[in-house]
Amino acid sequence: MASKCNLSALFPIQSQLDDALDNATNQQEKENLVYQYLKKLDDKDDLRIPDFDEDGLVIVGVHSAKFPNEKVLQNVQSAVLRYNITHPVVNDGDARLWHELEVACWPTLVLIGPRGNLLFSLVGEGHRERLALFTNTSLRHYRDQVLLSDHLVGTKLYRDSLPPSLLSFPGKVAVDSSRKRLAIADTGHHRVLVVSNIGLVLYSIGGPESGRKDGNLDEATFCSPQGIVIKGDTVFVADTENHLIRKIDLLEGQVSTLAGVGFQGTDMEGGAMGPQQPISSPWDLALGTAGGEEDNMLWVAMAGTHQIWALFLENGKLPKRSESKAGTCVRFAGSGNEENRNNAYPQKAGFAQPSGLAPAPEEPWGCLYVADSESSTVRSLALKDGAVKLLVGGERDPLNLFAFGDVDGKGVDAKLQHPLGVAWAPDQGLLYVADSYNHKIKVVDPKTRQCLVVAGTGEAGDVLGPGLTESSFNEPGGLCVGEGGRVLYVADTNNHHLKVLDLDTKTVSLFPISLEDAVDSAPTKSSGPCKVPKLPKSASRVKMPPLAVSPGQTVNLELVLSLPEGTKLTEDAPSFWTLSAEGNEWLVGNQVVTGDIQNLSQPLSIPAILPTVLKATESSPSLTLSVWVYCCLAGGGACMMKAASFTQPLQIGSTPRNGSVTVTLAHAF
């Protein structure tokens, strides 16, 4: 065996083949060149890698981390699930194999022969045709030598051992405050959800499998959608792995394609009409205005080419450009080089997988904020001239993409780790950041460029409270601002949750989602009971005396609430109630019952119909009604969130009866 078995020893041999293939004129000539190359390698007894002697064709992914967060096995498992990887993946956390083989670039593909010897190496992206040539020719060559077998390699997928979840790796979330609705990119389920502000699903489009189809809401499909924008009855979607920008018209009940051709493009200039313009891994979207009517275009974080693009919904004009017609899709900023390069000229600036966008068009800001994930920075893109500047994170060397960490600070002294989302709060003049690999939510004051932690412990977890910094997240990928900047909605990606951060009360809760109430959706399988948000520790908890009832009866829960003196319900905040029966979900069916609280001037009647057939239970059954009430001083000013729960034990008889039983649940906040 040769003393040195690594890619640097293979490169001189393979480079001769690569040169010959570049000059080959047809497929047969290329295959003959590969055959001759393989015969030459067969005569050599070096380039053999220990522990990789395997017959047949086996695909193994070797994960060598860049970020510390990517070394953690649980996070690697989440990534395998998120990207639907079904081949074995090795977590090379200490980069041992990386260094032994002298790998120098992500991604690097290595083909190994049946004797465990190096055959080919492909560095970077865009080698699909050559990979197919090398693989197909090698299989034929070694099958002719009876060195391959076609037995199955037994694998047990990690995903098959996990319980179903209502959301699967949600990527981005957007709010339409005027309609009190949210749009959620349910990325792992390949669908888009539109829900009310109390979690009732209004529309479910796409899923559960991936696809690429326009048409009616019940037949349209997506593939790992990420970025999402909702305005009125229109939802725009970055259909990331289809490399498309899609439009959902809720009023017409139609999904259409605005940009992209359905496969990953390499064009870094653009300028064609949307459906003829190849694009690459669009990761986020934001509405913008450029030389025309308000919201006449979409900003696109084009992660695949490390650029910011513009898609014109109506005629418009980018700074220092000629007018673009409606439908045009064009690059605005970013050279295409993966860099952390700031520049007064937008096309000379360099981004590194931009993944989050937040417009701040108001003066004195006048910019588009960008979460630039691979450089671990947040950057600003001036709307008047396209100048790109650093806001926080990274370092001054534009080629250093390893300046990450978890440090509060100002400008370049602050450190982030692979941020994926940004959200602008115009009323406060603050920018919120999903610092994904640090498992935190942070806030930046653009005036001072000071970056501070808002929520999260810094460790991956799924704990709610008691406060913001005692709550934990797991790679939050997106966030948006609601209720005038008082609330943050966070897509807690690896926890498969949407969480609500109340910035006034400093609490975190789960956002309840009920799929059973979808009014217009593709057929979906129930994922079991929804979880209600966790009550804050300050919530009042009232236990009622036992109530005698019979199977089939209706329990009318009359809710009577009194607000603090001098306050009133906040119209823009989602006051709501939820009804549950923890441990005895059969009492209320398969879904948590939930509803809006809009008026407290009279009792709110909430019916719970008991089943006629009882189930055996070891615990005493009870109903729990929980309420979350947002109120403000009647004259304006301070706002607050109040919460309470009422537990009603039930003594259920054996004889079914009709009729109803009423119980009053009263509480003064």
PDB file of C-alpha atoms in Angstrom, residues 104-264:
ATOM      1  CA  ALA A 104     -10.473  21.129   0.809  1.00  0.00           C
ATOM      2  CA  CYS A 105     -13.981  22.084  -0.299  1.00  0.00           C
ATOM      3  CA  TRP A 106     -17.680  21.542   0.399  1.00  0.00           C
ATOM      4  CA  PRO A 107     -19.013  19.555  -1.371  1.00  0.00           C
ATOM      5  CA  THR A 108     -16.467  16.967  -2.459  1.00  0.00           C
ATOM      6  CA  LEU A 109     -17.655  13.738  -4.097  1.00  0.00           C
ATOM      7  CA  VAL A 110     -15.390  10.701  -4.041  1.00  0.00           C
ATOM      8  CA  LEU A 111     -15.977   7.431  -5.910  1.00  0.00           C
ATOM      9  CA  ILE A 112     -14.299   4.381  -4.410  1.00  0.00           C
ATOM     10  CA  GLY A 113     -13.761   1.089  -6.239  1.00  0.00           C
ATOM     11  CA  PRO A 114     -14.556  -2.460  -5.065  1.00  0.00           C
ATOM     12  CA  ARG A 115     -11.011  -2.866  -3.714  1.00  0.00           C
ATOM     13  CA  GLY A 116     -11.501   0.199  -1.533  1.00  0.00           C
ATOM     14  CA  ASN A 117      -9.341   2.313  -3.831  1.00  0.00           C
ATOM     15  CA  LEU A 118      -9.863   5.913  -4.905  1.00  0.00           C
ATOM     16  CA  LEU A 119     -11.246   6.230  -8.422  1.00  0.00           C
ATOM     17  CA  PHE A 120     -12.543   9.753  -8.969  1.00  0.00           C
ATOM     18  CA  SER A 121     -13.050  13.020  -7.147  1.00  0.00           C
ATOM     19  CA  LEU A 122     -15.412  15.864  -8.034  1.00  0.00           C
ATOM     20  CA  VAL A 123     -15.075  19.169  -6.182  1.00  0.00           C
ATOM     21  CA  GLY A 124     -17.866  21.729  -5.930  1.00  0.00           C
ATOM     22  CA  GLU A 125     -21.295  21.755  -7.552  1.00  0.00           C
ATOM     23  CA  GLY A 126     -22.494  21.318 -11.113  1.00  0.00           C
ATOM     24  CA  HIS A 127     -20.916  17.931 -11.980  1.00  0.00           C
ATOM     25  CA  ARG A 128     -24.068  15.887 -12.478  1.00  0.00           C
ATOM     26  CA  GLU A 129     -23.278  14.689 -16.008  1.00  0.00           C
ATOM     27  CA  ARG A 130     -19.686  13.752 -15.225  1.00  0.00           C
ATOM     28  CA  LEU A 131     -20.733  11.972 -12.023  1.00  0.00           C
ATOM     29  CA  ALA A 132     -23.220   9.913 -14.018  1.00  0.00           C
ATOM     30  CA  LEU A 133     -20.527   9.098 -16.604  1.00  0.00           C
ATOM     31  CA  PHE A 134     -18.018   7.992 -13.950  1.00  0.00           C
ATOM     32  CA  THR A 135     -20.574   5.973 -11.988  1.00  0.00           C
ATOM     33  CA  ASN A 136     -22.237   4.178 -14.910  1.00  0.00           C
ATOM     34  CA  THR A 137     -18.954   3.323 -16.589  1.00  0.00           C
ATOM     35  CA  SER A 138     -17.402   2.068 -13.351  1.00  0.00           C
ATOM     36  CA  LEU A 139     -20.400  -0.141 -12.612  1.00  0.00           C
ATOM     37  CA  ARG A 140     -20.199  -1.769 -16.041  1.00  0.00           C
ATOM     38  CA  HIS A 141     -16.428  -2.143 -15.814  1.00  0.00           C
ATOM     39  CA  TYR A 142     -16.400  -3.868 -12.423  1.00  0.00           C
ATOM     40  CA  ARG A 143     -19.538  -5.891 -13.089  1.00  0.00           C
ATOM     41  CA  ASP A 144     -17.799  -7.399 -16.137  1.00  0.00           C
ATOM     42  CA  GLN A 145     -14.990  -8.429 -13.795  1.00  0.00           C
ATOM     43  CA  VAL A 146     -17.539 -10.034 -11.424  1.00  0.00           C
ATOM     44  CA  LEU A 147     -16.390  -7.726  -8.634  1.00  0.00           C
ATOM     45  CA  LEU A 148     -19.853  -6.398  -7.835  1.00  0.00           C
ATOM     46  CA  SER A 149     -22.958  -7.917  -6.317  1.00  0.00           C
ATOM     47  CA  ASP A 150     -26.479  -6.567  -6.169  1.00  0.00           C
ATOM     48  CA  HIS A 151     -27.535  -7.677  -2.694  1.00  0.00           C
ATOM     49  CA  LEU A 152     -29.492  -5.190  -0.604  1.00  0.00           C
ATOM     50  CA  VAL A 153     -27.830  -3.296   2.194  1.00  0.00           C
ATOM     51  CA  GLY A 154     -30.193  -3.365   5.152  1.00  0.00           C
ATOM     52  CA  THR A 155     -31.001   0.118   6.452  1.00  0.00           C
ATOM     53  CA  LYS A 156     -33.446   1.350   9.059  1.00  0.00           C
ATOM     54  CA  LEU A 157     -34.393   4.968   8.582  1.00  0.00           C
ATOM     55  CA  TYR A 158     -34.287   7.175  11.663  1.00  0.00           C
ATOM     56  CA  ARG A 159     -37.418   9.029  10.514  1.00  0.00           C
ATOM     57  CA  ASP A 160     -39.513   5.851  10.690  1.00  0.00           C
ATOM     58  CA  SER A 161     -39.000   5.683  14.464  1.00  0.00           C
ATOM     59  CA  LEU A 162     -40.391   9.179  15.116  1.00  0.00           C
ATOM     60  CA  PRO A 163     -44.006  10.083  15.947  1.00  0.00           C
ATOM     61  CA  PRO A 164     -45.924  12.303  13.491  1.00  0.00           C
ATOM     62  CA  SER A 165     -46.034  16.040  14.131  1.00  0.00           C
ATOM     63  CA  LEU A 166     -48.495  18.700  13.024  1.00  0.00           C
ATOM     64  CA  LEU A 167     -45.670  20.852  11.648  1.00  0.00           C
ATOM     65  CA  SER A 168     -42.476  19.467  10.155  1.00  0.00           C
ATOM     66  CA  PHE A 169     -39.394  21.698  10.129  1.00  0.00           C
ATOM     67  CA  PRO A 170     -41.326  24.958   9.578  1.00  0.00           C
ATOM     68  CA  GLY A 171     -39.033  27.375   7.750  1.00  0.00           C
ATOM     69  CA  LYS A 172     -40.525  30.854   7.589  1.00  0.00           C
ATOM     70  CA  VAL A 173     -43.623  32.571   8.947  1.00  0.00           C
ATOM     71  CA  ALA A 174     -45.333  35.784   7.820  1.00  0.00           C
ATOM     72  CA  VAL A 175     -48.191  37.832   9.251  1.00  0.00           C
ATOM     73  CA  ASP A 176     -50.944  39.883   7.643  1.00  0.00           C
ATOM     74  CA  SER A 177     -52.055  42.081  10.546  1.00  0.00           C
ATOM     75  CA  SER A 178     -54.919  43.647   8.569  1.00  0.00           C
ATOM     76  CA  ARG A 179     -56.592  40.244   8.142  1.00  0.00           C
ATOM     77  CA  LYS A 180     -55.301  38.781  11.420  1.00  0.00           C
ATOM     78  CA  ARG A 181     -53.806  35.835   9.557  1.00  0.00           C
ATOM     79  CA  LEU A 182     -50.490  34.018   9.458  1.00  0.00           C
ATOM     80  CA  ALA A 183     -48.843  32.088   6.639  1.00  0.00           C
ATOM     81  CA  ILE A 184     -46.492  29.244   7.580  1.00  0.00           C
ATOM     82  CA  ALA A 185     -44.029  27.423   5.348  1.00  0.00           C
ATOM     83  CA  ASP A 186     -44.509  23.870   6.671  1.00  0.00           C
ATOM     84  CA  THR A 187     -41.307  22.896   4.918  1.00  0.00           C
ATOM     85  CA  GLY A 188     -40.998  19.242   5.901  1.00  0.00           C
ATOM     86  CA  HIS A 189     -44.593  18.570   4.858  1.00  0.00           C
ATOM     87  CA  HIS A 190     -44.051  20.422   1.546  1.00  0.00           C
ATOM     88  CA  ARG A 191     -47.050  22.656   2.116  1.00  0.00           C
ATOM     89  CA  VAL A 192     -48.212  26.152   3.016  1.00  0.00           C
ATOM     90  CA  LEU A 193     -50.650  26.802   5.858  1.00  0.00           C
ATOM     91  CA  VAL A 194     -52.738  29.937   6.238  1.00  0.00           C
ATOM     92  CA  VAL A 195     -54.126  30.183   9.761  1.00  0.00           C
ATOM     93  CA  SER A 196     -56.152  32.645  11.819  1.00  0.00           C
ATOM     94  CA  ASN A 197     -54.528  34.477  14.695  1.00  0.00           C
ATOM     95  CA  ILE A 198     -55.916  31.851  17.073  1.00  0.00           C
ATOM     96  CA  GLY A 199     -54.542  28.955  15.059  1.00  0.00           C
ATOM     97  CA  LEU A 200     -57.546  27.801  13.044  1.00  0.00           C
ATOM     98  CA  VAL A 201     -56.310  26.519   9.690  1.00  0.00           C
ATOM     99  CA  LEU A 202     -58.038  28.413   6.899  1.00  0.00           C
ATOM    100  CA  TYR A 203     -56.085  26.902   3.998  1.00  0.00           C
ATOM    101  CA  SER A 204     -53.656  23.995   3.631  1.00  0.00           C
ATOM    102  CA  ILE A 205     -52.014  23.902   0.202  1.00  0.00           C
ATOM    103  CA  GLY A 206     -49.662  21.123  -0.902  1.00  0.00           C
ATOM    104  CA  GLY A 207     -48.195  18.128   0.895  1.00  0.00           C
ATOM    105  CA  PRO A 208     -47.728  15.695   2.363  1.00  0.00           C
ATOM    106  CA  GLU A 209     -45.329  14.573  -0.403  1.00  0.00           C
ATOM    107  CA  SER A 210     -43.162  16.846  -2.520  1.00  0.00           C
ATOM    108  CA  GLY A 211     -44.101  17.788  -6.062  1.00  0.00           C
ATOM    109  CA  ARG A 212     -44.212  20.598  -8.614  1.00  0.00           C
ATOM    110  CA  LYS A 213     -47.698  21.326  -9.831  1.00  0.00           C
ATOM    111  CA  ASP A 214     -49.748  24.482 -10.368  1.00  0.00           C
ATOM    112  CA  GLY A 215     -53.528  24.582 -10.376  1.00  0.00           C
ATOM    113  CA  ASN A 216     -56.327  24.389  -7.833  1.00  0.00           C
ATOM    114  CA  LEU A 217     -55.489  24.613  -4.155  1.00  0.00           C
ATOM    115  CA  ASP A 218     -56.348  20.951  -3.618  1.00  0.00           C
ATOM    116  CA  GLU A 219     -53.998  19.720  -6.347  1.00  0.00           C
ATOM    117  CA  ALA A 220     -51.021  22.124  -6.225  1.00  0.00           C
ATOM    118  CA  THR A 221     -47.740  20.796  -4.798  1.00  0.00           C
ATOM    119  CA  PHE A 222     -44.447  22.232  -3.498  1.00  0.00           C
ATOM    120  CA  CYS A 223     -40.978  20.970  -2.597  1.00  0.00           C
ATOM    121  CA  SER A 224     -39.535  22.235   0.697  1.00  0.00           C
ATOM    122  CA  PRO A 225     -40.963  25.774   0.574  1.00  0.00           C
ATOM    123  CA  GLN A 226     -39.142  28.332   2.721  1.00  0.00           C
ATOM    124  CA  GLY A 227     -39.723  32.059   2.220  1.00  0.00           C
ATOM    125  CA  ILE A 228     -43.301  33.284   2.448  1.00  0.00           C
ATOM    126  CA  VAL A 229     -45.182  36.595   2.174  1.00  0.00           C
ATOM    127  CA  ILE A 230     -48.895  37.168   2.757  1.00  0.00           C
ATOM    128  CA  LYS A 231     -50.850  40.267   1.777  1.00  0.00           C
ATOM    129  CA  GLY A 232     -54.612  40.145   1.641  1.00  0.00           C
ATOM    130  CA  ASP A 233     -55.710  37.137  -0.373  1.00  0.00           C
ATOM    131  CA  THR A 234     -52.296  36.612  -1.983  1.00  0.00           C
ATOM    132  CA  VAL A 235     -49.452  34.455  -0.696  1.00  0.00           C
ATOM    133  CA  PHE A 236     -46.029  34.435  -2.364  1.00  0.00           C
ATOM    134  CA  VAL A 237     -43.849  31.384  -1.784  1.00  0.00           C
ATOM    135  CA  ALA A 238     -40.151  30.655  -2.299  1.00  0.00           C
ATOM    136  CA  ASP A 239     -40.506  27.037  -3.433  1.00  0.00           C
ATOM    137  CA  THR A 240     -36.892  26.380  -2.572  1.00  0.00           C
ATOM    138  CA  GLU A 241     -36.061  22.903  -3.835  1.00  0.00           C
ATOM    139  CA  ASN A 242     -38.175  23.365  -6.951  1.00  0.00           C
ATOM    140  CA  HIS A 243     -36.193  26.588  -7.596  1.00  0.00           C
ATOM    141  CA  LEU A 244     -39.420  28.487  -8.220  1.00  0.00           C
ATOM    142  CA  ILE A 245     -41.301  31.537  -6.988  1.00  0.00           C
ATOM    143  CA  ARG A 246     -44.999  30.653  -6.646  1.00  0.00           C
ATOM    144  CA  LYS A 247     -48.169  32.680  -6.127  1.00  0.00           C
ATOM    145  CA  ILE A 248     -51.202  31.442  -4.190  1.00  0.00           C
ATOM    146  CA  ASP A 249     -54.389  33.338  -5.013  1.00  0.00           C
ATOM    147  CA  LEU A 250     -56.742  32.456  -2.172  1.00  0.00           C
ATOM    148  CA  LEU A 251     -59.672  34.341  -3.705  1.00  0.00           C
ATOM    149  CA  GLU A 252     -59.427  32.500  -7.032  1.00  0.00           C
ATOM    150  CA  GLY A 253     -58.255  29.262  -5.423  1.00  0.00           C
ATOM    151  CA  GLN A 254     -55.270  28.946  -7.753  1.00  0.00           C
ATOM    152  CA  VAL A 255     -51.500  28.400  -7.516  1.00  0.00           C
ATOM    153  CA  SER A 256     -49.254  29.678 -10.322  1.00  0.00           C
ATOM    154  CA  THR A 257     -45.527  29.983 -11.052  1.00  0.00           C
ATOM    155  CA  LEU A 258     -44.083  33.498 -11.273  1.00  0.00           C
ATOM    156  CA  ALA A 259     -40.383  32.678 -11.789  1.00  0.00           C
ATOM    157  CA  GLY A 260     -38.090  29.709 -12.322  1.00  0.00           C
ATOM    158  CA  VAL A 261     -38.037  26.741 -14.662  1.00  0.00           C
ATOM    159  CA  GLY A 262     -38.154  23.911 -12.122  1.00  0.00           C
ATOM    160  CA  PHE A 263     -34.462  23.070 -11.874  1.00  0.00           C
ATOM    161  CA  GLN A 264     -31.439  24.806 -10.388  1.00  0.00           C
TER     162      GLN A 264
END
